[in-house]
PDB file of C-alpha atoms in Angstrom:
ATOM      1  CA  MET G1368      -4.433 100.356 -26.033  1.00  0.00           C
ATOM      2  CA  ASN G1369      -2.889 102.780 -28.495  1.00  0.00           C
ATOM      3  CA  GLU G1370      -4.691 105.689 -26.865  1.00  0.00           C
ATOM      4  CA  ILE G1371      -3.329 104.725 -23.424  1.00  0.00           C
ATOM      5  CA  ASN G1372       0.293 104.654 -24.631  1.00  0.00           C
ATOM      6  CA  LYS G1373      -0.081 107.915 -26.553  1.00  0.00           C
ATOM      7  CA  GLU G1374       1.854 110.806 -24.980  1.00  0.00           C
ATOM      8  CA  ASP G1375       1.343 114.520 -25.489  1.00  0.00           C
ATOM      9  CA  TRP G1376       4.569 116.552 -25.421  1.00  0.00           C
ATOM     10  CA  THR G1377       4.410 120.134 -24.231  1.00  0.00           C
ATOM     11  CA  THR G1378       8.055 120.854 -25.047  1.00  0.00           C
ATOM     12  CA  GLU G1379       9.947 119.670 -28.091  1.00  0.00           C
ATOM     13  CA  ILE G1380      13.722 120.132 -28.377  1.00  0.00           C
ATOM     14  CA  LEU G1381      15.097 120.039 -31.897  1.00  0.00           C
ATOM     15  CA  PRO G1382      18.672 120.428 -33.169  1.00  0.00           C
ATOM     16  CA  ARG G1383      19.540 123.827 -34.618  1.00  0.00           C
ATOM     17  CA  THR G1384      21.776 123.580 -37.609  1.00  0.00           C
ATOM     18  CA  ARG G1385      21.100 126.808 -39.491  1.00  0.00           C
ATOM     19  CA  LEU G1386      22.807 130.080 -38.665  1.00  0.00           C
ATOM     20  CA  LEU G1387      19.541 132.023 -38.860  1.00  0.00           C
ATOM     21  CA  ASP G1388      17.504 129.488 -36.901  1.00  0.00           C
ATOM     22  CA  ILE G1389      16.155 131.938 -34.311  1.00  0.00           C
ATOM     23  CA  ASN G1390      12.860 131.260 -32.550  1.00  0.00           C
ATOM     24  CA  PHE G1391      11.363 134.687 -31.786  1.00  0.00           C
ATOM     25  CA  LYS G1392       8.053 133.063 -30.846  1.00  0.00           C
ATOM     26  CA  GLU G1393       9.848 131.394 -27.954  1.00  0.00           C
ATOM     27  CA  LEU G1394      10.879 134.801 -26.620  1.00  0.00           C
ATOM     28  CA  TRP G1395       7.224 135.796 -26.342  1.00  0.00           C
ATOM     29  CA  GLN G1396       6.416 132.546 -24.557  1.00  0.00           C
ATOM     30  CA  TYR G1397       9.014 133.419 -21.891  1.00  0.00           C
ATOM     31  CA  ARG G1398       7.766 136.978 -21.361  1.00  0.00           C
ATOM     32  CA  ASP G1399       6.913 136.210 -17.711  1.00  0.00           C
ATOM     33  CA  LEU G1400      10.527 135.248 -17.071  1.00  0.00           C
ATOM     34  CA  CYS G1401      11.623 138.475 -18.732  1.00  0.00           C
ATOM     35  CA  SER G1402       9.399 140.494 -16.386  1.00  0.00           C
ATOM     36  CA  LEU G1403      10.888 138.663 -13.374  1.00  0.00           C
ATOM     37  CA  PHE G1404      14.393 139.540 -14.566  1.00  0.00           C
ATOM     38  CA  VAL G1405      13.329 143.166 -14.975  1.00  0.00           C
ATOM     39  CA  LYS G1406      12.040 143.294 -11.390  1.00  0.00           C
ATOM     40  CA  ARG G1407      15.221 141.622 -10.157  1.00  0.00           C
ATOM     41  CA  ASN G1408      17.444 144.140 -11.948  1.00  0.00           C
ATOM     42  CA  ILE G1409      15.532 147.122 -10.567  1.00  0.00           C
ATOM     43  CA  ILE G1410      15.228 145.883  -6.975  1.00  0.00           C
ATOM     44  CA  THR G1411      18.763 144.535  -6.508  1.00  0.00           C
ATOM     45  CA  GLN G1412      20.496 147.560  -8.010  1.00  0.00           C
ATOM     46  CA  TYR G1413      19.966 149.768  -4.934  1.00  0.00           C
ATOM     47  CA  LYS G1414      18.695 147.183  -2.455  1.00  0.00           C
ATOM     48  CA  GLN G1415      21.426 147.653   0.184  1.00  0.00           C
ATOM     49  CA  THR G1416      22.016 151.371  -0.223  1.00  0.00           C
ATOM     50  CA  ILE G1417      21.225 154.295   2.069  1.00  0.00           C
ATOM     51  CA  LEU G1418      19.363 156.438  -0.471  1.00  0.00           C
ATOM     52  CA  GLY G1419      17.841 153.542  -2.407  1.00  0.00           C
ATOM     53  CA  PRO G1420      15.832 154.617  -5.488  1.00  0.00           C
ATOM     54  CA  LEU G1421      16.764 158.249  -4.807  1.00  0.00           C
ATOM     55  CA  TRP G1422      20.032 157.479  -6.577  1.00  0.00           C
ATOM     56  CA  PHE G1423      18.014 157.633  -9.803  1.00  0.00           C
ATOM     57  CA  PHE G1424      17.728 161.380  -9.151  1.00  0.00           C
ATOM     58  CA  VAL G1425      21.002 161.991  -7.294  1.00  0.00           C
ATOM     59  CA  GLN G1426      23.246 160.683 -10.084  1.00  0.00           C
ATOM     60  CA  PRO G1427      21.974 162.957 -12.892  1.00  0.00           C
ATOM     61  CA  ILE G1428      21.843 165.969 -10.529  1.00  0.00           C
ATOM     62  CA  LEU G1429      25.466 165.542  -9.440  1.00  0.00           C
ATOM     63  CA  THR G1430      26.567 164.861 -13.018  1.00  0.00           C
ATOM     64  CA  THR G1431      24.761 167.986 -14.241  1.00  0.00           C
ATOM     65  CA  ILE G1432      26.423 170.130 -11.576  1.00  0.00           C
ATOM     66  CA  MET G1433      29.827 168.744 -12.538  1.00  0.00           C
ATOM     67  CA  TYR G1434      29.218 169.458 -16.232  1.00  0.00           C
ATOM     68  CA  MET G1435      28.063 172.996 -15.425  1.00  0.00           C
ATOM     69  CA  VAL G1436      31.294 173.659 -13.526  1.00  0.00           C
ATOM     70  CA  VAL G1437      33.730 171.940 -15.909  1.00  0.00           C
ATOM     71  CA  PHE G1438      32.256 172.315 -19.392  1.00  0.00           C
ATOM     72  CA  GLY G1439      29.974 175.306 -18.897  1.00  0.00           C
ATOM     73  CA  GLY G1440      32.173 177.279 -16.496  1.00  0.00           C
ATOM     74  CA  ILE G1441      35.826 176.375 -17.026  1.00  0.00           C
ATOM     75  CA  ALA G1442      35.729 175.269 -20.680  1.00  0.00           C
ATOM     76  CA  GLY G1443      33.023 177.784 -21.624  1.00  0.00           C
ATOM     77  CA  ILE G1444      31.280 175.449 -24.077  1.00  0.00           C
ATOM     78  CA  PRO G1445      28.018 177.072 -25.272  1.00  0.00           C
ATOM     79  CA  THR G1446      24.626 175.382 -25.057  1.00  0.00           C
ATOM     80  CA  ASP G1447      22.852 177.200 -27.932  1.00  0.00           C
ATOM     81  CA  GLY G1448      21.125 179.630 -25.567  1.00  0.00           C
ATOM     82  CA  ILE G1449      19.465 176.878 -23.537  1.00  0.00           C
ATOM     83  CA  PRO G1450      19.962 176.978 -19.731  1.00  0.00           C
ATOM     84  CA  GLN G1451      22.788 174.631 -18.839  1.00  0.00           C
ATOM     85  CA  PRO G1452      20.791 172.402 -16.430  1.00  0.00           C
ATOM     86  CA  LEU G1453      18.193 171.688 -19.116  1.00  0.00           C
ATOM     87  CA  PHE G1454      20.736 171.123 -21.879  1.00  0.00           C
ATOM     88  CA  TYR G1455      22.886 168.774 -19.827  1.00  0.00           C
ATOM     89  CA  LEU G1456      19.955 166.864 -18.313  1.00  0.00           C
ATOM     90  CA  ALA G1457      18.547 166.161 -21.774  1.00  0.00           C
ATOM     91  CA  GLY G1458      21.829 164.658 -22.912  1.00  0.00           C
ATOM     92  CA  ILE G1459      22.664 162.912 -19.639  1.00  0.00           C
ATOM     93  CA  SER G1460      19.333 161.072 -19.307  1.00  0.00           C
ATOM     94  CA  LEU G1461      19.528 159.620 -22.824  1.00  0.00           C
ATOM     95  CA  TRP G1462      23.248 158.853 -22.673  1.00  0.00           C
ATOM     96  CA  GLN G1463      23.070 157.092 -19.306  1.00  0.00           C
ATOM     97  CA  TYR G1464      20.308 154.887 -20.668  1.00  0.00           C
ATOM     98  CA  PHE G1465      22.486 153.918 -23.620  1.00  0.00           C
ATOM     99  CA  SER G1466      25.695 153.399 -21.635  1.00  0.00           C
ATOM    100  CA  THR G1467      24.137 151.426 -18.765  1.00  0.00           C
ATOM    101  CA  SER G1468      22.216 149.207 -21.197  1.00  0.00           C
ATOM    102  CA  LEU G1469      25.324 148.613 -23.294  1.00  0.00           C
ATOM    103  CA  ASN G1470      27.531 147.784 -20.305  1.00  0.00           C
ATOM    104  CA  GLY G1471      24.831 145.589 -18.787  1.00  0.00           C
ATOM    105  CA  THR G1472      24.097 143.545 -21.904  1.00  0.00           C
ATOM    106  CA  SER G1473      27.798 143.155 -22.723  1.00  0.00           C
ATOM    107  CA  ASN G1474      28.146 141.008 -19.554  1.00  0.00           C
ATOM    108  CA  THR G1475      25.202 138.752 -20.351  1.00  0.00           C
ATOM    109  CA  PHE G1476      27.063 135.439 -20.629  1.00  0.00           C
ATOM    110  CA  VAL G1477      29.563 136.125 -17.835  1.00  0.00           C
ATOM    111  CA  ASN G1478      27.019 137.390 -15.287  1.00  0.00           C
ATOM    112  CA  ASN G1479      24.420 134.709 -16.011  1.00  0.00           C
ATOM    113  CA  ALA G1480      26.714 131.704 -16.517  1.00  0.00           C
ATOM    114  CA  GLY G1481      25.364 130.023 -13.376  1.00  0.00           C
ATOM    115  CA  ILE G1482      21.764 130.268 -14.549  1.00  0.00           C
ATOM    116  CA  PHE G1483      22.507 129.431 -18.183  1.00  0.00           C
ATOM    117  CA  GLY G1484      24.334 126.267 -17.138  1.00  0.00           C
ATOM    118  CA  LYS G1485      21.400 124.898 -15.130  1.00  0.00           C
ATOM    119  CA  VAL G1486      18.120 125.996 -16.697  1.00  0.00           C
ATOM    120  CA  TYR G1487      17.036 126.303 -20.307  1.00  0.00           C
ATOM    121  CA  PHE G1488      15.328 129.433 -21.572  1.00  0.00           C
ATOM    122  CA  PRO G1489      15.935 131.708 -24.566  1.00  0.00           C
ATOM    123  CA  ARG G1490      19.233 133.417 -23.784  1.00  0.00           C
ATOM    124  CA  LEU G1491      18.091 136.665 -25.400  1.00  0.00           C
ATOM    125  CA  VAL G1492      15.688 137.096 -22.476  1.00  0.00           C
ATOM    126  CA  ALA G1493      18.608 138.187 -20.253  1.00  0.00           C
ATOM    127  CA  PRO G1494      19.888 141.127 -22.369  1.00  0.00           C
ATOM    128  CA  LEU G1495      16.330 142.150 -23.234  1.00  0.00           C
ATOM    129  CA  SER G1496      15.441 142.362 -19.547  1.00  0.00           C
ATOM    130  CA  THR G1497      18.514 144.543 -18.939  1.00  0.00           C
ATOM    131  CA  VAL G1498      17.469 147.012 -21.637  1.00  0.00           C
ATOM    132  CA  ILE G1499      13.874 147.106 -20.343  1.00  0.00           C
ATOM    133  CA  SER G1500      14.864 147.575 -16.690  1.00  0.00           C
ATOM    134  CA  ASN G1501      17.166 150.456 -17.641  1.00  0.00           C
ATOM    135  CA  LEU G1502      14.228 151.934 -19.538  1.00  0.00           C
ATOM    136  CA  VAL G1503      12.399 152.294 -16.212  1.00  0.00           C
ATOM    137  CA  ARG G1504      15.420 154.135 -14.818  1.00  0.00           C
ATOM    138  CA  PHE G1505      15.510 156.375 -17.886  1.00  0.00           C
ATOM    139  CA  PHE G1506      11.871 157.439 -17.489  1.00  0.00           C
ATOM    140  CA  ILE G1507      12.474 158.281 -13.812  1.00  0.00           C
ATOM    141  CA  GLN G1508      15.432 160.476 -14.776  1.00  0.00           C
ATOM    142  CA  PHE G1509      13.469 161.976 -17.650  1.00  0.00           C
ATOM    143  CA  LEU G1510      10.841 162.975 -15.094  1.00  0.00           C
ATOM    144  CA  LEU G1511      13.558 165.039 -13.411  1.00  0.00           C
ATOM    145  CA  PHE G1512      14.214 166.753 -16.732  1.00  0.00           C
ATOM    146  CA  LEU G1513      10.498 167.547 -17.089  1.00  0.00           C
ATOM    147  CA  LEU G1514      10.406 169.055 -13.584  1.00  0.00           C
ATOM    148  CA  VAL G1515      13.347 171.347 -14.349  1.00  0.00           C
ATOM    149  CA  TYR G1516      11.777 172.157 -17.716  1.00  0.00           C
ATOM    150  CA  ALA G1517       8.493 173.136 -16.036  1.00  0.00           C
ATOM    151  CA  CYS G1518      10.328 175.356 -13.533  1.00  0.00           C
ATOM    152  CA  TYR G1519      12.035 177.292 -16.316  1.00  0.00           C
ATOM    153  CA  GLN G1520       8.783 177.650 -18.244  1.00  0.00           C
ATOM    154  CA  LEU G1521       6.725 178.793 -15.261  1.00  0.00           C
ATOM    155  CA  PHE G1522       9.124 180.867 -13.205  1.00  0.00           C
ATOM    156  CA  THR G1523      11.603 182.389 -15.672  1.00  0.00           C
ATOM    157  CA  ASP G1524      11.518 184.366 -18.895  1.00  0.00           C
ATOM    158  CA  VAL G1525      13.561 181.782 -20.785  1.00  0.00           C
ATOM    159  CA  HIS G1526      11.886 180.813 -24.061  1.00  0.00           C
ATOM    160  CA  ILE G1527      12.193 177.134 -24.958  1.00  0.00           C
ATOM    161  CA  ALA G1528      10.949 176.377 -28.456  1.00  0.00           C
ATOM    162  CA  THR G1529       9.568 172.864 -28.014  1.00  0.00           C
ATOM    163  CA  ASN G1530       8.077 171.715 -31.319  1.00  0.00           C
ATOM    164  CA  TRP G1531       6.164 168.898 -32.968  1.00  0.00           C
ATOM    165  CA  TYR G1532       9.344 166.881 -33.508  1.00  0.00           C
ATOM    166  CA  ALA G1533       9.108 166.062 -29.806  1.00  0.00           C
ATOM    167  CA  LEU G1534       6.503 163.481 -30.838  1.00  0.00           C
ATOM    168  CA  LEU G1535       9.419 161.415 -32.169  1.00  0.00           C
ATOM    169  CA  PHE G1536      10.464 160.848 -28.549  1.00  0.00           C
ATOM    170  CA  PRO G1537       9.266 157.176 -28.361  1.00  0.00           C
ATOM    171  CA  VAL G1538      10.950 156.353 -31.679  1.00  0.00           C
ATOM    172  CA  LEU G1539      14.238 157.907 -30.575  1.00  0.00           C
ATOM    173  CA  VAL G1540      14.213 155.984 -27.284  1.00  0.00           C
ATOM    174  CA  ILE G1541      13.514 152.719 -29.135  1.00  0.00           C
ATOM    175  CA  MET G1542      16.416 153.427 -31.482  1.00  0.00           C
ATOM    176  CA  VAL G1543      18.763 154.025 -28.543  1.00  0.00           C
ATOM    177  CA  ALA G1544      17.520 150.801 -26.943  1.00  0.00           C
ATOM    178  CA  GLY G1545      18.088 148.908 -30.199  1.00  0.00           C
ATOM    179  CA  LEU G1546      21.624 150.245 -30.596  1.00  0.00           C
ATOM    180  CA  SER G1547      22.566 149.443 -26.990  1.00  0.00           C
ATOM    181  CA  LEU G1548      21.101 145.937 -27.315  1.00  0.00           C
ATOM    182  CA  GLY G1549      22.852 145.312 -30.634  1.00  0.00           C
ATOM    183  CA  PHE G1550      26.263 146.476 -29.450  1.00  0.00           C
ATOM    184  CA  GLY G1551      25.775 144.762 -26.082  1.00  0.00           C
ATOM    185  CA  ILE G1552      24.976 141.269 -27.363  1.00  0.00           C
ATOM    186  CA  LEU G1553      27.748 141.585 -29.948  1.00  0.00           C
ATOM    187  CA  PHE G1554      30.321 142.353 -27.250  1.00  0.00           C
ATOM    188  CA  SER G1555      28.868 139.733 -24.906  1.00  0.00           C
ATOM    189  CA  SER G1556      29.444 137.121 -27.599  1.00  0.00           C
ATOM    190  CA  LEU G1557      33.093 138.174 -27.878  1.00  0.00           C
ATOM    191  CA  THR G1558      33.827 138.534 -24.154  1.00  0.00           C
ATOM    192  CA  THR G1559      33.025 134.869 -23.492  1.00  0.00           C
ATOM    193  CA  LYS G1560      36.388 134.058 -25.055  1.00  0.00           C
ATOM    194  CA  TYR G1561      38.287 137.337 -24.773  1.00  0.00           C
ATOM    195  CA  ARG G1562      37.682 138.759 -21.292  1.00  0.00           C
ATOM    196  CA  ASP G1563      39.959 141.783 -21.765  1.00  0.00           C
ATOM    197  CA  LEU G1564      37.474 143.169 -24.304  1.00  0.00           C
ATOM    198  CA  GLN G1565      35.241 144.093 -21.375  1.00  0.00           C
ATOM    199  CA  GLN G1566      37.899 146.450 -20.040  1.00  0.00           C
ATOM    200  CA  LEU G1567      38.332 147.899 -23.507  1.00  0.00           C
ATOM    201  CA  LEU G1568      34.579 148.434 -23.818  1.00  0.00           C
ATOM    202  CA  SER G1569      34.387 150.414 -20.563  1.00  0.00           C
ATOM    203  CA  PHE G1570      37.137 152.738 -21.797  1.00  0.00           C
ATOM    204  CA  PHE G1571      35.571 152.948 -25.262  1.00  0.00           C
ATOM    205  CA  VAL G1572      32.151 153.942 -23.889  1.00  0.00           C
ATOM    206  CA  GLN G1573      33.715 156.828 -21.950  1.00  0.00           C
ATOM    207  CA  LEU G1574      35.395 158.126 -25.110  1.00  0.00           C
ATOM    208  CA  TRP G1575      32.229 157.539 -27.119  1.00  0.00           C
ATOM    209  CA  MET G1576      30.339 160.081 -25.025  1.00  0.00           C
ATOM    210  CA  TYR G1577      32.722 162.833 -26.108  1.00  0.00           C
ATOM    211  CA  ALA G1578      32.216 161.814 -29.743  1.00  0.00           C
ATOM    212  CA  THR G1579      28.460 162.246 -29.270  1.00  0.00           C
ATOM    213  CA  PRO G1580      26.749 165.659 -28.853  1.00  0.00           C
ATOM    214  CA  VAL G1581      25.786 165.036 -25.238  1.00  0.00           C
ATOM    215  CA  ILE G1582      27.488 167.935 -23.453  1.00  0.00           C
ATOM    216  CA  TYR G1583      27.879 170.231 -26.444  1.00  0.00           C
ATOM    217  CA  PRO G1584      25.758 171.129 -29.501  1.00  0.00           C
ATOM    218  CA  LEU G1585      26.811 169.878 -32.924  1.00  0.00           C
ATOM    219  CA  SER G1586      26.859 173.493 -34.123  1.00  0.00           C
ATOM    220  CA  THR G1587      30.118 174.066 -32.204  1.00  0.00           C
ATOM    221  CA  ILE G1588      31.963 171.653 -34.526  1.00  0.00           C
ATOM    222  CA  THR G1589      33.406 173.785 -37.331  1.00  0.00           C
ATOM    223  CA  ASN G1590      35.990 171.360 -38.735  1.00  0.00           C
ATOM    224  CA  SER G1591      34.355 169.594 -41.694  1.00  0.00           C
ATOM    225  CA  LYS G1592      36.342 166.365 -41.275  1.00  0.00           C
ATOM    226  CA  ILE G1593      35.519 166.071 -37.582  1.00  0.00           C
ATOM    227  CA  LEU G1594      31.872 166.914 -38.312  1.00  0.00           C
ATOM    228  CA  PHE G1595      31.689 164.183 -40.968  1.00  0.00           C
ATOM    229  CA  ALA G1596      33.248 161.666 -38.576  1.00  0.00           C
ATOM    230  CA  MET G1597      30.714 162.594 -35.899  1.00  0.00           C
ATOM    231  CA  GLN G1598      27.858 162.183 -38.344  1.00  0.00           C
ATOM    232  CA  LEU G1599      28.999 158.600 -38.897  1.00  0.00           C
ATOM    233  CA  ASN G1600      28.246 158.025 -35.230  1.00  0.00           C
ATOM    234  CA  PRO G1601      24.730 156.465 -35.224  1.00  0.00           C
ATOM    235  CA  LEU G1602      23.910 158.242 -31.956  1.00  0.00           C
ATOM    236  CA  THR G1603      24.578 161.751 -33.279  1.00  0.00           C
ATOM    237  CA  GLY G1604      21.375 162.080 -35.290  1.00  0.00           C
ATOM    238  CA  ILE G1605      19.311 160.664 -32.422  1.00  0.00           C
ATOM    239  CA  PHE G1606      20.692 163.047 -29.779  1.00  0.00           C
ATOM    240  CA  GLU G1607      20.370 166.063 -32.061  1.00  0.00           C
ATOM    241  CA  ALA G1608      16.756 165.162 -32.908  1.00  0.00           C
ATOM    242  CA  PHE G1609      16.045 164.569 -29.207  1.00  0.00           C
ATOM    243  CA  LYS G1610      17.269 168.044 -28.250  1.00  0.00           C
ATOM    244  CA  TYR G1611      15.718 169.697 -31.282  1.00  0.00           C
ATOM    245  CA  GLY G1612      12.251 168.407 -30.452  1.00  0.00           C
ATOM    246  CA  LEU G1613      12.368 169.078 -26.702  1.00  0.00           C
ATOM    247  CA  LEU G1614      14.504 172.230 -26.562  1.00  0.00           C
ATOM    248  CA  GLY G1615      14.256 173.672 -30.069  1.00  0.00           C
ATOM    249  CA  VAL G1616      18.030 173.622 -30.623  1.00  0.00           C
ATOM    250  CA  GLY G1617      20.208 171.306 -32.644  1.00  0.00           C
ATOM    251  CA  GLN G1618      20.467 170.099 -36.201  1.00  0.00           C
ATOM    252  CA  PHE G1619      17.508 167.913 -37.099  1.00  0.00           C
ATOM    253  CA  SER G1620      17.980 165.724 -40.166  1.00  0.00           C
ATOM    254  CA  TRP G1621      15.725 162.998 -41.503  1.00  0.00           C
ATOM    255  CA  GLY G1622      18.729 161.637 -43.389  1.00  0.00           C
ATOM    256  CA  MET G1623      20.757 161.217 -40.199  1.00  0.00           C
ATOM    257  CA  LEU G1624      17.813 159.549 -38.483  1.00  0.00           C
ATOM    258  CA  ALA G1625      17.369 157.170 -41.415  1.00  0.00           C
ATOM    259  CA  TYR G1626      21.067 156.321 -41.223  1.00  0.00           C
ATOM    260  CA  SER G1627      20.793 155.673 -37.466  1.00  0.00           C
ATOM    261  CA  PHE G1628      17.730 153.482 -37.955  1.00  0.00           C
ATOM    262  CA  GLY G1629      19.363 151.472 -40.738  1.00  0.00           C
ATOM    263  CA  PHE G1630      22.522 151.076 -38.663  1.00  0.00           C
ATOM    264  CA  MET G1631      20.407 149.810 -35.755  1.00  0.00           C
ATOM    265  CA  VAL G1632      18.596 147.230 -37.906  1.00  0.00           C
ATOM    266  CA  VAL G1633      21.815 145.853 -39.395  1.00  0.00           C
ATOM    267  CA  LEU G1634      23.541 145.836 -36.009  1.00  0.00           C
ATOM    268  CA  LEU G1635      20.674 143.979 -34.341  1.00  0.00           C
ATOM    269  CA  PHE G1636      20.603 141.401 -37.128  1.00  0.00           C
ATOM    270  CA  VAL G1637      24.353 140.753 -36.934  1.00  0.00           C
ATOM    271  CA  GLY G1638      24.355 140.814 -33.129  1.00  0.00           C
ATOM    272  CA  ILE G1639      21.463 138.355 -32.784  1.00  0.00           C
ATOM    273  CA  VAL G1640      22.968 135.961 -35.339  1.00  0.00           C
ATOM    274  CA  ILE G1641      26.356 135.915 -33.583  1.00  0.00           C
ATOM    275  CA  PHE G1642      24.716 135.752 -30.145  1.00  0.00           C
ATOM    276  CA  ASN G1643      22.596 132.800 -31.293  1.00  0.00           C
ATOM    277  CA  ARG G1644      25.686 131.009 -32.538  1.00  0.00           C
ATOM    278  CA  VAL G1645      27.822 131.608 -29.440  1.00  0.00           C
ATOM    279  CA  GLN G1646      25.101 130.577 -26.959  1.00  0.00           C
ATOM    280  CA  ARG G1647      25.309 126.971 -28.161  1.00  0.00           C
ATOM    281  CA  SER G1648      28.849 126.466 -26.889  1.00  0.00           C
ATOM    282  CA  PHE G1649      29.581 129.370 -24.540  1.00  0.00           C
ATOM    283  CA  MET G1650      29.688 127.132 -21.420  1.00  0.00           C
ATOM    284  CA  ASP G1651      32.906 125.596 -22.772  1.00  0.00           C
ATOM    285  CA  THR G1652      34.707 128.949 -22.779  1.00  0.00           C
ATOM    286  CA  VAL G1653      33.020 131.192 -20.194  1.00  0.00           C
TER     287      VAL G1653
END
């Protein structure tokens, strides 16, 4: 009789009372849902457009041309001897991955309020899927950079000193992903209550690009105070290492990379803790 009445529970819901009570194992259990969100983000982005996935190539090409005219032509900003298309494409591909991931994850609670209010799943799945789906876009745009790189190597006399530091490429991309995820979930936790922060973030991201060596080399900064302020930017060391490995120009520093990595770890920890706390009551304010 006891065996008949015995029930086996597949899901157990327990109260969370601790600030650091984060179930990372549950994230792995919902990996299939994460992959569905990734497919949704990629397909719906250009679903009803004329060019479709070609926008992945059109956007960086048009942006590169604009930078060549404005910053390379009118402003006359040097690119350390590297052809302008290569220099700008290297910075644009990495920066667009960071900015799109940051803007996407910062809207996590607002954009997914309808789903969050009906179905339970680990809320971190949503921002993680945004970062992963933008990673697919980044690799497509990076392929464009490799094609231009191959053309310069095969058909011109331009010497590009690619070196062994290029092997850090996966680490640098992971660091950019971690920073965008950390900042994104931190802002998403704040925008549930203060919606105007989203407008401020969009403006801040635009200014942030000019404080990062995306369209200019760090060697052009001669003012020591401005240079120090730029080195406090966690993206500076990553972008300089990225260009140094692939193009052989820039200021590579293990110290700056260590600072960027440490900043990423602390930011992710703080962001996840605050995100975990806000998700419990966000439906009351969103």
